[in-house]
Amino acid sequence: MNDRVLSFLGICRRAKKLVIGAEVTEESVRCGKSRLVLHAADASPNSLKRVRRAAQEQNVPVLCAERSKEELSHALGRLCAVLSVEDEGFAKRLREMID
């Protein structure tokens, strides 16, 4: 895996600062733990609707990872289209890498 974003997401997961899945991401946002929401480029609009609304209410940035669900899932070891980063430092670095 030569993709820096995917590698960094793996580091975030090993540090237990990543929440994977639309429902748990929405919960993380509503509880105030989330610092950044990422989604796959081909994520379902229905999956994103509630997460985006919650993120907007809590002023949490939402970014497209510009990777497919398959790429994210392969890098993180489980099916993944929407995820939440719960550490400010990791979130800041990911925003820099994606922008």
mmCIF file of C-alpha atoms in Angstrom:
data_model
loop_
_atom_site.group_PDB
_atom_site.id
_atom_site.type_symbol
_atom_site.label_atom_id
_atom_site.label_comp_id
_atom_site.label_asym_id
_atom_site.label_seq_id
_atom_site.Cartn_x
_atom_site.Cartn_y
_atom_site.Cartn_z
ATOM 1 C CA MET A 1 0.000 0.000 0.000
ATOM 2 C CA ASN A 2 1.715 3.157 -1.209
ATOM 3 C CA ASP A 3 -1.180 5.516 -0.495
ATOM 4 C CA ARG A 4 -0.243 7.897 2.342
ATOM 5 C CA VAL A 5 -3.858 8.666 3.306
ATOM 6 C CA LEU A 6 -4.781 4.996 3.570
ATOM 7 C CA SER A 7 -1.608 4.246 5.528
ATOM 8 C CA PHE A 8 -2.334 7.106 7.912
ATOM 9 C CA LEU A 9 -5.904 5.869 8.405
ATOM 10 C CA GLY A 10 -4.409 2.515 9.409
ATOM 11 C CA ILE A 11 -2.289 4.291 12.027
ATOM 12 C CA CYS A 12 -5.390 6.092 13.316
ATOM 13 C CA ARG A 13 -7.218 2.785 13.615
ATOM 14 C CA ARG A 14 -4.358 1.133 15.512
ATOM 15 C CA ALA A 15 -4.338 4.142 17.871
ATOM 16 C CA LYS A 16 -8.078 3.526 18.439
ATOM 17 C CA LYS A 17 -8.946 7.033 17.247
ATOM 18 C CA LEU A 18 -11.110 5.889 14.335
ATOM 19 C CA VAL A 19 -14.793 4.941 14.360
ATOM 20 C CA ILE A 20 -15.960 2.949 11.335
ATOM 21 C CA GLY A 21 -19.550 2.849 10.083
ATOM 22 C CA ALA A 22 -22.321 5.365 9.421
ATOM 23 C CA GLU A 23 -24.351 4.749 12.588
ATOM 24 C CA VAL A 24 -21.418 4.816 15.012
ATOM 25 C CA THR A 25 -19.953 7.812 13.179
ATOM 26 C CA GLU A 26 -23.235 9.679 13.656
ATOM 27 C CA GLU A 27 -23.186 8.755 17.343
ATOM 28 C CA SER A 28 -19.570 9.930 17.668
ATOM 29 C CA VAL A 29 -20.492 13.267 16.072
ATOM 30 C CA ARG A 30 -23.552 13.768 18.278
ATOM 31 C CA CYS A 31 -21.541 12.916 21.438
ATOM 32 C CA GLY A 32 -18.934 15.542 20.545
ATOM 33 C CA LYS A 33 -16.075 13.067 20.105
ATOM 34 C CA SER A 34 -15.648 13.385 16.347
ATOM 35 C CA ARG A 35 -13.123 15.851 14.931
ATOM 36 C CA LEU A 36 -13.461 14.866 11.255
ATOM 37 C CA VAL A 37 -15.844 12.729 9.204
ATOM 38 C CA LEU A 38 -14.471 11.012 6.103
ATOM 39 C CA HIS A 39 -16.434 9.124 3.498
ATOM 40 C CA ALA A 40 -15.659 7.048 0.436
ATOM 41 C CA ALA A 41 -16.171 8.615 -2.968
ATOM 42 C CA ASP A 42 -18.789 5.969 -3.764
ATOM 43 C CA ALA A 43 -20.568 6.021 -0.385
ATOM 44 C CA SER A 44 -24.339 5.779 -0.516
ATOM 45 C CA PRO A 45 -26.151 9.137 -0.300
ATOM 46 C CA ASN A 46 -28.591 7.541 2.148
ATOM 47 C CA SER A 47 -25.715 6.559 4.441
ATOM 48 C CA LEU A 48 -24.313 10.074 4.313
ATOM 49 C CA LYS A 49 -27.542 12.036 4.808
ATOM 50 C CA ARG A 50 -27.885 11.595 8.594
ATOM 51 C CA VAL A 51 -24.137 11.788 9.198
ATOM 52 C CA ARG A 52 -23.837 15.044 7.249
ATOM 53 C CA ARG A 53 -26.797 16.551 9.102
ATOM 54 C CA ALA A 54 -25.312 15.619 12.496
ATOM 55 C CA ALA A 55 -21.885 16.920 11.459
ATOM 56 C CA GLN A 56 -23.369 20.206 10.291
ATOM 57 C CA GLU A 57 -25.221 20.625 13.608
ATOM 58 C CA GLN A 58 -22.006 19.972 15.569
ATOM 59 C CA ASN A 59 -19.696 21.928 13.207
ATOM 60 C CA VAL A 60 -17.619 18.851 12.362
ATOM 61 C CA PRO A 61 -15.926 18.962 8.942
ATOM 62 C CA VAL A 62 -16.948 16.306 6.413
ATOM 63 C CA LEU A 63 -14.499 15.359 3.660
ATOM 64 C CA CYS A 64 -14.512 12.897 0.824
ATOM 65 C CA ALA A 65 -11.467 10.655 1.144
ATOM 66 C CA GLU A 66 -11.410 10.412 -2.674
ATOM 67 C CA ARG A 67 -10.958 6.663 -2.338
ATOM 68 C CA SER A 68 -13.504 3.919 -3.035
ATOM 69 C CA LYS A 69 -15.236 1.853 -0.366
ATOM 70 C CA GLU A 70 -13.132 -1.076 -1.533
ATOM 71 C CA GLU A 71 -9.865 0.840 -1.045
ATOM 72 C CA LEU A 72 -10.861 2.089 2.417
ATOM 73 C CA SER A 73 -12.126 -1.354 3.443
ATOM 74 C CA HIS A 74 -8.919 -3.041 2.293
ATOM 75 C CA ALA A 75 -6.747 -0.538 4.172
ATOM 76 C CA LEU A 76 -8.743 -0.758 7.412
ATOM 77 C CA GLY A 77 -9.523 -4.457 7.410
ATOM 78 C CA ARG A 78 -13.303 -4.152 7.485
ATOM 79 C CA LEU A 79 -16.144 -2.875 5.331
ATOM 80 C CA CYS A 80 -16.033 0.901 5.467
ATOM 81 C CA ALA A 81 -17.716 3.782 3.629
ATOM 82 C CA VAL A 82 -18.046 6.362 6.425
ATOM 83 C CA LEU A 83 -15.692 6.939 9.349
ATOM 84 C CA SER A 84 -14.959 9.395 12.105
ATOM 85 C CA VAL A 85 -11.570 10.553 13.384
ATOM 86 C CA GLU A 86 -11.697 11.248 17.129
ATOM 87 C CA ASP A 87 -8.325 12.937 17.606
ATOM 88 C CA GLU A 88 -7.659 16.564 16.677
ATOM 89 C CA GLY A 89 -4.041 15.958 15.638
ATOM 90 C CA PHE A 90 -4.932 13.038 13.370
ATOM 91 C CA ALA A 91 -7.880 14.994 11.942
ATOM 92 C CA LYS A 92 -5.703 18.020 11.173
ATOM 93 C CA ARG A 93 -3.073 15.891 9.441
ATOM 94 C CA LEU A 94 -5.701 14.059 7.358
ATOM 95 C CA ARG A 95 -7.264 17.371 6.265
ATOM 96 C CA GLU A 96 -3.812 18.543 5.133
ATOM 97 C CA MET A 97 -3.144 15.291 3.259
ATOM 98 C CA ILE A 98 -6.511 15.279 1.477
ATOM 99 C CA ASP A 99 -6.567 18.997 0.547
#
